[in-house]
Amino acid sequence: MSEGVVLYGRGLVKRFGATVALGGVDLDVRRAEAVAIMGPSGSGKSTLLHCLAGIMKPDAGEVVLQGGRIDGMRERDRSALRRTRFGFVFQFGQLLPELPAEENVALPLMLGGTPRREAVARAREWFGPLGLAGMEGRRPGELSGGQAQRVAIARALVTGPAVVFADEPTGALDRTTGHATMRLLVEATGHNGASLVVVTHDPEVAAACDRVVEVRDGFVVAAGGQHGGFHAGQQAVQQFGQQFGQQAGLHAGQQAGLHGGFHAGAGPVMGASGGAGGVGGGPVEGRAW
């Protein structure tokens, strides 16, 4: 495994009947790096995310997390890994409507055996840094779309994961709220030492990431910003926008501060240790994002 690479896939193949969703994909994700996966509908980008996250087993190839293969694990073991080493943010949040926000955030900890009182206390640490102070007791139906996604971000980070996976995390939000949410997601993951893998159709969302990977017909056809920072990633987003007739809006993204060098050095973290992942289980000390 290359130095600094926390997760990689090699030769990933996935078929659904006669349809080849992935035709032999290689992808590396480095520590505290944000990677955007873009492509048209049906290109294989969500299938790639699901294979990397252990949600789906590839038909061929391997997925390796911090030196250990995960693609051959039993479902029970992959489920435990997803709960402890990975975090997830979905398009619609997927919060449990009957639970208050603080218990939604604490849920992965409680499922892993952490006593409720301790789990909720650790969950509450995230509300201030994520702009949710005073909303700990609100249920999802009492939150705005942007607030609900910030609760989902807290839930994804509370266990101190090595990698956070986000599938269209801004797809249900308006443009302004979506970009603010994406900026927060990139900053929060990077400052807490977690890598971020995002599937998105939005070039401006992709521009918030360090690197952009384009998937088409089950293959990676372009990758911008490979360890070269935001400028090269912008070029890849521009190319994607031109190819699919979309406006990248990169200048507006810069003005909105979609990328402020969030990974230029993760600060100290507070809270419980992330265990084998070596990632902190609480928000950056003293940081108000």
JSON list of C-alpha atoms in Angstrom, two decimals, residues 11-227:
[
{"chain": "A", "resi": 11, "resn": "GLY", "atom": "CA", "xyz": [-9.45, -4.27, -10.46]},
{"chain": "A", "resi": 12, "resn": "LEU", "atom": "CA", "xyz": [-13.01, -3.88, -9.16]},
{"chain": "A", "resi": 13, "resn": "VAL", "atom": "CA", "xyz": [-15.58, -5.66, -11.32]},
{"chain": "A", "resi": 14, "resn": "LYS", "atom": "CA", "xyz": [-19.32, -5.74, -10.64]},
{"chain": "A", "resi": 15, "resn": "ARG", "atom": "CA", "xyz": [-21.98, -7.16, -12.93]},
{"chain": "A", "resi": 16, "resn": "PHE", "atom": "CA", "xyz": [-25.76, -7.13, -12.70]},
{"chain": "A", "resi": 17, "resn": "GLY", "atom": "CA", "xyz": [-26.86, -9.81, -15.14]},
{"chain": "A", "resi": 18, "resn": "ALA", "atom": "CA", "xyz": [-25.52, -8.82, -18.54]},
{"chain": "A", "resi": 19, "resn": "THR", "atom": "CA", "xyz": [-24.81, -5.26, -17.40]},
{"chain": "A", "resi": 20, "resn": "VAL", "atom": "CA", "xyz": [-21.24, -4.46, -16.40]},
{"chain": "A", "resi": 21, "resn": "ALA", "atom": "CA", "xyz": [-21.45, -1.77, -13.72]},
{"chain": "A", "resi": 22, "resn": "LEU", "atom": "CA", "xyz": [-17.70, -1.76, -13.01]},
{"chain": "A", "resi": 23, "resn": "GLY", "atom": "CA", "xyz": [-15.24, -3.01, -15.59]},
{"chain": "A", "resi": 24, "resn": "GLY", "atom": "CA", "xyz": [-12.02, -3.18, -13.57]},
{"chain": "A", "resi": 25, "resn": "VAL", "atom": "CA", "xyz": [-11.64, 0.02, -11.56]},
{"chain": "A", "resi": 26, "resn": "ASP", "atom": "CA", "xyz": [-8.60, 1.10, -9.53]},
{"chain": "A", "resi": 27, "resn": "LEU", "atom": "CA", "xyz": [-8.90, 3.90, -6.97]},
{"chain": "A", "resi": 28, "resn": "ASP", "atom": "CA", "xyz": [-6.74, 5.08, -4.06]},
{"chain": "A", "resi": 29, "resn": "VAL", "atom": "CA", "xyz": [-7.94, 7.32, -1.23]},
{"chain": "A", "resi": 30, "resn": "ARG", "atom": "CA", "xyz": [-5.35, 9.02, 0.96]},
{"chain": "A", "resi": 31, "resn": "ARG", "atom": "CA", "xyz": [-5.71, 10.01, 4.60]},
{"chain": "A", "resi": 32, "resn": "ALA", "atom": "CA", "xyz": [-7.78, 13.19, 5.11]},
{"chain": "A", "resi": 33, "resn": "GLU", "atom": "CA", "xyz": [-8.27, 13.53, 1.35]},
{"chain": "A", "resi": 34, "resn": "ALA", "atom": "CA", "xyz": [-11.62, 14.47, -0.18]},
{"chain": "A", "resi": 35, "resn": "VAL", "atom": "CA", "xyz": [-12.35, 12.64, -3.44]},
{"chain": "A", "resi": 36, "resn": "ALA", "atom": "CA", "xyz": [-15.35, 13.39, -5.65]},
{"chain": "A", "resi": 37, "resn": "ILE", "atom": "CA", "xyz": [-16.67, 10.70, -8.00]},
{"chain": "A", "resi": 38, "resn": "MET", "atom": "CA", "xyz": [-18.62, 12.14, -10.92]},
{"chain": "A", "resi": 39, "resn": "GLY", "atom": "CA", "xyz": [-20.33, 10.68, -13.95]},
{"chain": "A", "resi": 40, "resn": "PRO", "atom": "CA", "xyz": [-23.66, 10.49, -15.75]},
{"chain": "A", "resi": 41, "resn": "SER", "atom": "CA", "xyz": [-26.53, 8.38, -14.42]},
{"chain": "A", "resi": 42, "resn": "GLY", "atom": "CA", "xyz": [-25.75, 4.69, -14.80]},
{"chain": "A", "resi": 43, "resn": "SER", "atom": "CA", "xyz": [-22.01, 5.25, -15.09]},
{"chain": "A", "resi": 44, "resn": "GLY", "atom": "CA", "xyz": [-21.15, 3.05, -12.10]},
{"chain": "A", "resi": 45, "resn": "LYS", "atom": "CA", "xyz": [-20.19, 5.75, -9.62]},
{"chain": "A", "resi": 46, "resn": "SER", "atom": "CA", "xyz": [-22.59, 4.66, -6.85]},
{"chain": "A", "resi": 47, "resn": "THR", "atom": "CA", "xyz": [-21.66, 1.02, -7.42]},
{"chain": "A", "resi": 48, "resn": "LEU", "atom": "CA", "xyz": [-18.01, 1.98, -6.95]},
{"chain": "A", "resi": 49, "resn": "LEU", "atom": "CA", "xyz": [-18.84, 3.75, -3.68]},
{"chain": "A", "resi": 50, "resn": "HIS", "atom": "CA", "xyz": [-20.84, 0.75, -2.45]},
{"chain": "A", "resi": 51, "resn": "CYS", "atom": "CA", "xyz": [-17.97, -1.64, -3.20]},
{"chain": "A", "resi": 52, "resn": "LEU", "atom": "CA", "xyz": [-15.40, 0.58, -1.48]},
{"chain": "A", "resi": 53, "resn": "ALA", "atom": "CA", "xyz": [-17.70, 0.95, 1.55]},
{"chain": "A", "resi": 54, "resn": "GLY", "atom": "CA", "xyz": [-18.31, -2.77, 1.97]},
{"chain": "A", "resi": 55, "resn": "ILE", "atom": "CA", "xyz": [-22.02, -2.41, 1.23]},
{"chain": "A", "resi": 56, "resn": "MET", "atom": "CA", "xyz": [-21.65, -4.51, -1.90]},
{"chain": "A", "resi": 57, "resn": "LYS", "atom": "CA", "xyz": [-19.15, -7.28, -2.69]},
{"chain": "A", "resi": 58, "resn": "PRO", "atom": "CA", "xyz": [-17.35, -6.93, -6.04]},
{"chain": "A", "resi": 59, "resn": "ASP", "atom": "CA", "xyz": [-17.38, -9.92, -8.39]},
{"chain": "A", "resi": 60, "resn": "ALA", "atom": "CA", "xyz": [-13.63, -9.53, -8.86]},
{"chain": "A", "resi": 61, "resn": "GLY", "atom": "CA", "xyz": [-10.85, -7.38, -7.49]},
{"chain": "A", "resi": 62, "resn": "GLU", "atom": "CA", "xyz": [-10.02, -6.35, -3.95]},
{"chain": "A", "resi": 63, "resn": "VAL", "atom": "CA", "xyz": [-10.83, -3.59, -1.48]},
{"chain": "A", "resi": 64, "resn": "VAL", "atom": "CA", "xyz": [-8.22, -2.87, 1.19]},
{"chain": "A", "resi": 65, "resn": "LEU", "atom": "CA", "xyz": [-8.68, -0.66, 4.25]},
{"chain": "A", "resi": 66, "resn": "GLN", "atom": "CA", "xyz": [-5.51, 0.26, 6.16]},
{"chain": "A", "resi": 67, "resn": "GLY", "atom": "CA", "xyz": [-3.72, -2.88, 5.01]},
{"chain": "A", "resi": 68, "resn": "GLY", "atom": "CA", "xyz": [-6.57, -5.38, 5.48]},
{"chain": "A", "resi": 69, "resn": "ARG", "atom": "CA", "xyz": [-8.83, -6.78, 2.77]},
{"chain": "A", "resi": 70, "resn": "ILE", "atom": "CA", "xyz": [-12.52, -6.23, 3.40]},
{"chain": "A", "resi": 71, "resn": "ASP", "atom": "CA", "xyz": [-14.13, -7.57, 0.23]},
{"chain": "A", "resi": 72, "resn": "GLY", "atom": "CA", "xyz": [-13.91, -11.18, 1.41]},
{"chain": "A", "resi": 73, "resn": "MET", "atom": "CA", "xyz": [-15.38, -10.56, 4.86]},
{"chain": "A", "resi": 74, "resn": "ARG", "atom": "CA", "xyz": [-18.60, -12.18, 6.00]},
{"chain": "A", "resi": 75, "resn": "GLU", "atom": "CA", "xyz": [-21.58, -9.85, 5.99]},
{"chain": "A", "resi": 76, "resn": "ARG", "atom": "CA", "xyz": [-21.65, -9.76, 9.80]},
{"chain": "A", "resi": 77, "resn": "ASP", "atom": "CA", "xyz": [-18.04, -8.59, 9.89]},
{"chain": "A", "resi": 78, "resn": "ARG", "atom": "CA", "xyz": [-18.55, -6.07, 7.10]},
{"chain": "A", "resi": 79, "resn": "SER", "atom": "CA", "xyz": [-21.55, -4.69, 8.97]},
{"chain": "A", "resi": 80, "resn": "ALA", "atom": "CA", "xyz": [-19.43, -4.19, 12.08]},
{"chain": "A", "resi": 81, "resn": "LEU", "atom": "CA", "xyz": [-16.72, -2.55, 10.00]},
{"chain": "A", "resi": 82, "resn": "ARG", "atom": "CA", "xyz": [-19.21, -0.15, 8.41]},
{"chain": "A", "resi": 83, "resn": "ARG", "atom": "CA", "xyz": [-20.47, 0.80, 11.85]},
{"chain": "A", "resi": 84, "resn": "THR", "atom": "CA", "xyz": [-17.04, 1.45, 13.37]},
{"chain": "A", "resi": 85, "resn": "ARG", "atom": "CA", "xyz": [-14.56, 2.34, 10.63]},
{"chain": "A", "resi": 86, "resn": "PHE", "atom": "CA", "xyz": [-16.80, 4.06, 8.09]},
{"chain": "A", "resi": 87, "resn": "GLY", "atom": "CA", "xyz": [-19.29, 6.91, 8.28]},
{"chain": "A", "resi": 88, "resn": "PHE", "atom": "CA", "xyz": [-22.14, 7.57, 5.86]},
{"chain": "A", "resi": 89, "resn": "VAL", "atom": "CA", "xyz": [-24.07, 10.64, 4.71]},
{"chain": "A", "resi": 90, "resn": "PHE", "atom": "CA", "xyz": [-26.98, 10.02, 2.36]},
{"chain": "A", "resi": 91, "resn": "GLN", "atom": "CA", "xyz": [-29.01, 12.32, 0.13]},
{"chain": "A", "resi": 92, "resn": "PHE", "atom": "CA", "xyz": [-32.01, 12.41, 2.48]},
{"chain": "A", "resi": 93, "resn": "GLY", "atom": "CA", "xyz": [-30.14, 12.07, 5.77]},
{"chain": "A", "resi": 94, "resn": "GLN", "atom": "CA", "xyz": [-31.84, 8.78, 6.74]},
{"chain": "A", "resi": 95, "resn": "LEU", "atom": "CA", "xyz": [-32.44, 9.96, 10.30]},
{"chain": "A", "resi": 96, "resn": "LEU", "atom": "CA", "xyz": [-34.84, 8.00, 12.51]},
{"chain": "A", "resi": 97, "resn": "PRO", "atom": "CA", "xyz": [-37.90, 10.26, 12.91]},
{"chain": "A", "resi": 98, "resn": "GLU", "atom": "CA", "xyz": [-38.83, 9.00, 16.37]},
{"chain": "A", "resi": 99, "resn": "LEU", "atom": "CA", "xyz": [-35.44, 9.83, 17.92]},
{"chain": "A", "resi": 100, "resn": "PRO", "atom": "CA", "xyz": [-34.18, 13.29, 18.92]},
{"chain": "A", "resi": 101, "resn": "ALA", "atom": "CA", "xyz": [-31.16, 14.59, 17.05]},
{"chain": "A", "resi": 102, "resn": "GLU", "atom": "CA", "xyz": [-28.69, 13.71, 19.81]},
{"chain": "A", "resi": 103, "resn": "GLU", "atom": "CA", "xyz": [-29.81, 10.08, 19.85]},
{"chain": "A", "resi": 104, "resn": "ASN", "atom": "CA", "xyz": [-29.65, 9.88, 16.06]},
{"chain": "A", "resi": 105, "resn": "VAL", "atom": "CA", "xyz": [-26.02, 10.97, 16.30]},
{"chain": "A", "resi": 106, "resn": "ALA", "atom": "CA", "xyz": [-25.33, 8.59, 19.20]},
{"chain": "A", "resi": 107, "resn": "LEU", "atom": "CA", "xyz": [-26.95, 5.60, 17.48]},
{"chain": "A", "resi": 108, "resn": "PRO", "atom": "CA", "xyz": [-23.76, 4.12, 15.89]},
{"chain": "A", "resi": 109, "resn": "LEU", "atom": "CA", "xyz": [-22.07, 4.23, 19.29]},
{"chain": "A", "resi": 110, "resn": "MET", "atom": "CA", "xyz": [-24.99, 2.57, 21.06]},
{"chain": "A", "resi": 111, "resn": "LEU", "atom": "CA", "xyz": [-25.18, -0.14, 18.38]},
{"chain": "A", "resi": 112, "resn": "GLY", "atom": "CA", "xyz": [-21.51, -0.79, 19.05]},
{"chain": "A", "resi": 113, "resn": "GLY", "atom": "CA", "xyz": [-22.12, -1.32, 22.76]},
{"chain": "A", "resi": 114, "resn": "THR", "atom": "CA", "xyz": [-21.39, 2.13, 24.19]},
{"chain": "A", "resi": 115, "resn": "PRO", "atom": "CA", "xyz": [-23.71, 2.88, 27.14]},
{"chain": "A", "resi": 116, "resn": "ARG", "atom": "CA", "xyz": [-26.47, 5.30, 26.22]},
{"chain": "A", "resi": 117, "resn": "ARG", "atom": "CA", "xyz": [-25.40, 8.05, 28.63]},
{"chain": "A", "resi": 118, "resn": "GLU", "atom": "CA", "xyz": [-21.82, 8.02, 27.34]},
{"chain": "A", "resi": 119, "resn": "ALA", "atom": "CA", "xyz": [-22.92, 7.78, 23.71]},
{"chain": "A", "resi": 120, "resn": "VAL", "atom": "CA", "xyz": [-25.25, 10.77, 24.00]},
{"chain": "A", "resi": 121, "resn": "ALA", "atom": "CA", "xyz": [-22.57, 12.80, 25.80]},
{"chain": "A", "resi": 122, "resn": "ARG", "atom": "CA", "xyz": [-20.13, 12.14, 22.97]},
{"chain": "A", "resi": 123, "resn": "ALA", "atom": "CA", "xyz": [-22.81, 12.94, 20.40]},
{"chain": "A", "resi": 124, "resn": "ARG", "atom": "CA", "xyz": [-23.52, 16.30, 22.02]},
{"chain": "A", "resi": 125, "resn": "GLU", "atom": "CA", "xyz": [-19.89, 17.35, 21.53]},
{"chain": "A", "resi": 126, "resn": "TRP", "atom": "CA", "xyz": [-20.60, 17.73, 17.81]},
{"chain": "A", "resi": 127, "resn": "PHE", "atom": "CA", "xyz": [-23.60, 20.04, 17.98]},
{"chain": "A", "resi": 128, "resn": "GLY", "atom": "CA", "xyz": [-21.74, 23.28, 18.72]},
{"chain": "A", "resi": 129, "resn": "PRO", "atom": "CA", "xyz": [-18.99, 22.86, 16.11]},
{"chain": "A", "resi": 130, "resn": "LEU", "atom": "CA", "xyz": [-21.57, 21.97, 13.45]},
{"chain": "A", "resi": 131, "resn": "GLY", "atom": "CA", "xyz": [-23.80, 24.96, 14.19]},
{"chain": "A", "resi": 132, "resn": "LEU", "atom": "CA", "xyz": [-26.50, 22.88, 15.88]},
{"chain": "A", "resi": 133, "resn": "ALA", "atom": "CA", "xyz": [-26.29, 24.15, 19.46]},
{"chain": "A", "resi": 134, "resn": "GLY", "atom": "CA", "xyz": [-29.69, 23.99, 21.15]},
{"chain": "A", "resi": 135, "resn": "MET", "atom": "CA", "xyz": [-31.07, 21.46, 18.68]},
{"chain": "A", "resi": 136, "resn": "GLU", "atom": "CA", "xyz": [-30.01, 18.32, 20.51]},
{"chain": "A", "resi": 137, "resn": "GLY", "atom": "CA", "xyz": [-33.57, 17.48, 21.57]},
{"chain": "A", "resi": 138, "resn": "ARG", "atom": "CA", "xyz": [-35.30, 18.24, 18.27]},
{"chain": "A", "resi": 139, "resn": "ARG", "atom": "CA", "xyz": [-36.66, 15.43, 16.16]},
{"chain": "A", "resi": 140, "resn": "PRO", "atom": "CA", "xyz": [-35.85, 15.28, 12.43]},
{"chain": "A", "resi": 141, "resn": "GLY", "atom": "CA", "xyz": [-39.27, 16.69, 11.50]},
{"chain": "A", "resi": 142, "resn": "GLU", "atom": "CA", "xyz": [-38.43, 19.84, 13.48]},
{"chain": "A", "resi": 143, "resn": "LEU", "atom": "CA", "xyz": [-35.19, 20.46, 11.56]},
{"chain": "A", "resi": 144, "resn": "SER", "atom": "CA", "xyz": [-34.60, 22.18, 8.23]},
{"chain": "A", "resi": 145, "resn": "GLY", "atom": "CA", "xyz": [-33.03, 20.17, 5.42]},
{"chain": "A", "resi": 146, "resn": "GLY", "atom": "CA", "xyz": [-29.63, 21.70, 6.03]},
{"chain": "A", "resi": 147, "resn": "GLN", "atom": "CA", "xyz": [-29.85, 21.11, 9.79]},
{"chain": "A", "resi": 148, "resn": "ALA", "atom": "CA", "xyz": [-30.84, 17.48, 9.23]},
{"chain": "A", "resi": 149, "resn": "GLN", "atom": "CA", "xyz": [-27.82, 16.95, 6.97]},
{"chain": "A", "resi": 150, "resn": "ARG", "atom": "CA", "xyz": [-25.54, 18.45, 9.62]},
{"chain": "A", "resi": 151, "resn": "VAL", "atom": "CA", "xyz": [-26.98, 15.96, 12.12]},
{"chain": "A", "resi": 152, "resn": "ALA", "atom": "CA", "xyz": [-26.19, 13.24, 9.57]},
{"chain": "A", "resi": 153, "resn": "ILE", "atom": "CA", "xyz": [-22.62, 14.57, 9.30]},
{"chain": "A", "resi": 154, "resn": "ALA", "atom": "CA", "xyz": [-22.26, 14.39, 13.09]},
{"chain": "A", "resi": 155, "resn": "ARG", "atom": "CA", "xyz": [-23.58, 10.82, 13.06]},
{"chain": "A", "resi": 156, "resn": "ALA", "atom": "CA", "xyz": [-21.05, 9.91, 10.36]},
{"chain": "A", "resi": 157, "resn": "LEU", "atom": "CA", "xyz": [-18.13, 11.31, 12.37]},
{"chain": "A", "resi": 158, "resn": "VAL", "atom": "CA", "xyz": [-19.04, 10.40, 15.96]},
{"chain": "A", "resi": 159, "resn": "THR", "atom": "CA", "xyz": [-17.29, 7.01, 15.89]},
{"chain": "A", "resi": 160, "resn": "GLY", "atom": "CA", "xyz": [-14.01, 8.47, 14.59]},
{"chain": "A", "resi": 161, "resn": "PRO", "atom": "CA", "xyz": [-14.14, 6.71, 11.19]},
{"chain": "A", "resi": 162, "resn": "ALA", "atom": "CA", "xyz": [-11.25, 6.28, 8.80]},
{"chain": "A", "resi": 163, "resn": "VAL", "atom": "CA", "xyz": [-13.43, 7.13, 5.78]},
{"chain": "A", "resi": 164, "resn": "VAL", "atom": "CA", "xyz": [-16.75, 8.94, 5.33]},
{"chain": "A", "resi": 165, "resn": "PHE", "atom": "CA", "xyz": [-18.84, 8.06, 2.26]},
{"chain": "A", "resi": 166, "resn": "ALA", "atom": "CA", "xyz": [-21.39, 10.57, 1.00]},
{"chain": "A", "resi": 167, "resn": "ASP", "atom": "CA", "xyz": [-23.83, 9.69, -1.80]},
{"chain": "A", "resi": 168, "resn": "GLU", "atom": "CA", "xyz": [-25.31, 12.89, -3.29]},
{"chain": "A", "resi": 169, "resn": "PRO", "atom": "CA", "xyz": [-25.21, 14.59, 0.14]},
{"chain": "A", "resi": 170, "resn": "THR", "atom": "CA", "xyz": [-26.53, 17.90, -1.22]},
{"chain": "A", "resi": 171, "resn": "GLY", "atom": "CA", "xyz": [-29.01, 16.49, -3.74]},
{"chain": "A", "resi": 172, "resn": "ALA", "atom": "CA", "xyz": [-32.10, 17.33, -1.65]},
{"chain": "A", "resi": 173, "resn": "LEU", "atom": "CA", "xyz": [-30.93, 20.83, -0.67]},
{"chain": "A", "resi": 174, "resn": "ASP", "atom": "CA", "xyz": [-31.14, 24.19, -2.40]},
{"chain": "A", "resi": 175, "resn": "ARG", "atom": "CA", "xyz": [-27.94, 25.48, -3.96]},
{"chain": "A", "resi": 176, "resn": "THR", "atom": "CA", "xyz": [-26.87, 27.83, -1.17]},
{"chain": "A", "resi": 177, "resn": "THR", "atom": "CA", "xyz": [-27.62, 25.36, 1.63]},
{"chain": "A", "resi": 178, "resn": "GLY", "atom": "CA", "xyz": [-26.06, 22.52, -0.34]},
{"chain": "A", "resi": 179, "resn": "HIS", "atom": "CA", "xyz": [-22.78, 24.32, -0.89]},
{"chain": "A", "resi": 180, "resn": "ALA", "atom": "CA", "xyz": [-22.59, 25.40, 2.76]},
{"chain": "A", "resi": 181, "resn": "THR", "atom": "CA", "xyz": [-23.28, 21.81, 3.83]},
{"chain": "A", "resi": 182, "resn": "MET", "atom": "CA", "xyz": [-20.62, 20.45, 1.49]},
{"chain": "A", "resi": 183, "resn": "ARG", "atom": "CA", "xyz": [-18.08, 22.97, 2.73]},
{"chain": "A", "resi": 184, "resn": "LEU", "atom": "CA", "xyz": [-18.81, 21.89, 6.30]},
{"chain": "A", "resi": 185, "resn": "LEU", "atom": "CA", "xyz": [-18.57, 18.20, 5.39]},
{"chain": "A", "resi": 186, "resn": "VAL", "atom": "CA", "xyz": [-15.16, 18.62, 3.73]},
{"chain": "A", "resi": 187, "resn": "GLU", "atom": "CA", "xyz": [-13.80, 20.70, 6.59]},
{"chain": "A", "resi": 188, "resn": "ALA", "atom": "CA", "xyz": [-15.15, 18.50, 9.39]},
{"chain": "A", "resi": 189, "resn": "THR", "atom": "CA", "xyz": [-13.85, 15.26, 7.90]},
{"chain": "A", "resi": 190, "resn": "GLY", "atom": "CA", "xyz": [-10.42, 16.64, 7.02]},
{"chain": "A", "resi": 191, "resn": "HIS", "atom": "CA", "xyz": [-9.82, 18.30, 10.38]},
{"chain": "A", "resi": 192, "resn": "ASN", "atom": "CA", "xyz": [-10.69, 15.08, 12.17]},
{"chain": "A", "resi": 193, "resn": "GLY", "atom": "CA", "xyz": [-8.32, 12.99, 10.06]},
{"chain": "A", "resi": 194, "resn": "ALA", "atom": "CA", "xyz": [-10.99, 11.16, 8.07]},
{"chain": "A", "resi": 195, "resn": "SER", "atom": "CA", "xyz": [-10.98, 10.71, 4.31]},
{"chain": "A", "resi": 196, "resn": "LEU", "atom": "CA", "xyz": [-14.07, 11.63, 2.32]},
{"chain": "A", "resi": 197, "resn": "VAL", "atom": "CA", "xyz": [-15.48, 9.93, -0.79]},
{"chain": "A", "resi": 198, "resn": "VAL", "atom": "CA", "xyz": [-18.38, 11.82, -2.39]},
{"chain": "A", "resi": 199, "resn": "VAL", "atom": "CA", "xyz": [-20.63, 10.81, -5.28]},
{"chain": "A", "resi": 200, "resn": "THR", "atom": "CA", "xyz": [-22.17, 13.88, -6.89]},
{"chain": "A", "resi": 201, "resn": "HIS", "atom": "CA", "xyz": [-23.67, 15.25, -10.10]},
{"chain": "A", "resi": 202, "resn": "ASP", "atom": "CA", "xyz": [-22.88, 18.83, -9.05]},
{"chain": "A", "resi": 203, "resn": "PRO", "atom": "CA", "xyz": [-19.59, 20.24, -10.43]},
{"chain": "A", "resi": 204, "resn": "GLU", "atom": "CA", "xyz": [-19.54, 22.95, -7.76]},
{"chain": "A", "resi": 205, "resn": "VAL", "atom": "CA", "xyz": [-19.82, 20.31, -5.04]},
{"chain": "A", "resi": 206, "resn": "ALA", "atom": "CA", "xyz": [-16.99, 18.36, -6.67]},
{"chain": "A", "resi": 207, "resn": "ALA", "atom": "CA", "xyz": [-14.90, 21.53, -6.75]},
{"chain": "A", "resi": 208, "resn": "ALA", "atom": "CA", "xyz": [-14.87, 21.49, -2.94]},
{"chain": "A", "resi": 209, "resn": "CYS", "atom": "CA", "xyz": [-12.81, 18.29, -3.02]},
{"chain": "A", "resi": 210, "resn": "ASP", "atom": "CA", "xyz": [-9.08, 17.72, -3.45]},
{"chain": "A", "resi": 211, "resn": "ARG", "atom": "CA", "xyz": [-9.50, 15.38, -6.37]},
{"chain": "A", "resi": 212, "resn": "VAL", "atom": "CA", "xyz": [-12.17, 14.57, -8.95]},
{"chain": "A", "resi": 213, "resn": "VAL", "atom": "CA", "xyz": [-12.56, 11.13, -10.52]},
{"chain": "A", "resi": 214, "resn": "GLU", "atom": "CA", "xyz": [-14.81, 10.72, -13.55]},
{"chain": "A", "resi": 215, "resn": "VAL", "atom": "CA", "xyz": [-16.51, 7.36, -14.11]},
{"chain": "A", "resi": 216, "resn": "ARG", "atom": "CA", "xyz": [-18.19, 6.43, -17.36]},
{"chain": "A", "resi": 217, "resn": "ASP", "atom": "CA", "xyz": [-19.56, 3.05, -18.47]},
{"chain": "A", "resi": 218, "resn": "GLY", "atom": "CA", "xyz": [-17.94, 1.34, -15.50]},
{"chain": "A", "resi": 219, "resn": "PHE", "atom": "CA", "xyz": [-14.44, 2.72, -16.00]},
{"chain": "A", "resi": 220, "resn": "VAL", "atom": "CA", "xyz": [-12.43, 5.62, -14.60]},
{"chain": "A", "resi": 221, "resn": "VAL", "atom": "CA", "xyz": [-11.86, 7.82, -17.64]},
{"chain": "A", "resi": 222, "resn": "ALA", "atom": "CA", "xyz": [-10.35, 10.90, -15.98]},
{"chain": "A", "resi": 223, "resn": "ALA", "atom": "CA", "xyz": [-8.84, 11.87, -12.64]},
{"chain": "A", "resi": 224, "resn": "GLY", "atom": "CA", "xyz": [-7.86, 15.43, -11.78]},
{"chain": "A", "resi": 225, "resn": "GLY", "atom": "CA", "xyz": [-5.89, 16.74, -8.84]},
{"chain": "A", "resi": 226, "resn": "GLN", "atom": "CA", "xyz": [-4.13, 13.48, -7.96]},
{"chain": "A", "resi": 227, "resn": "HIS", "atom": "CA", "xyz": [-2.11, 14.67, -4.97]}
]
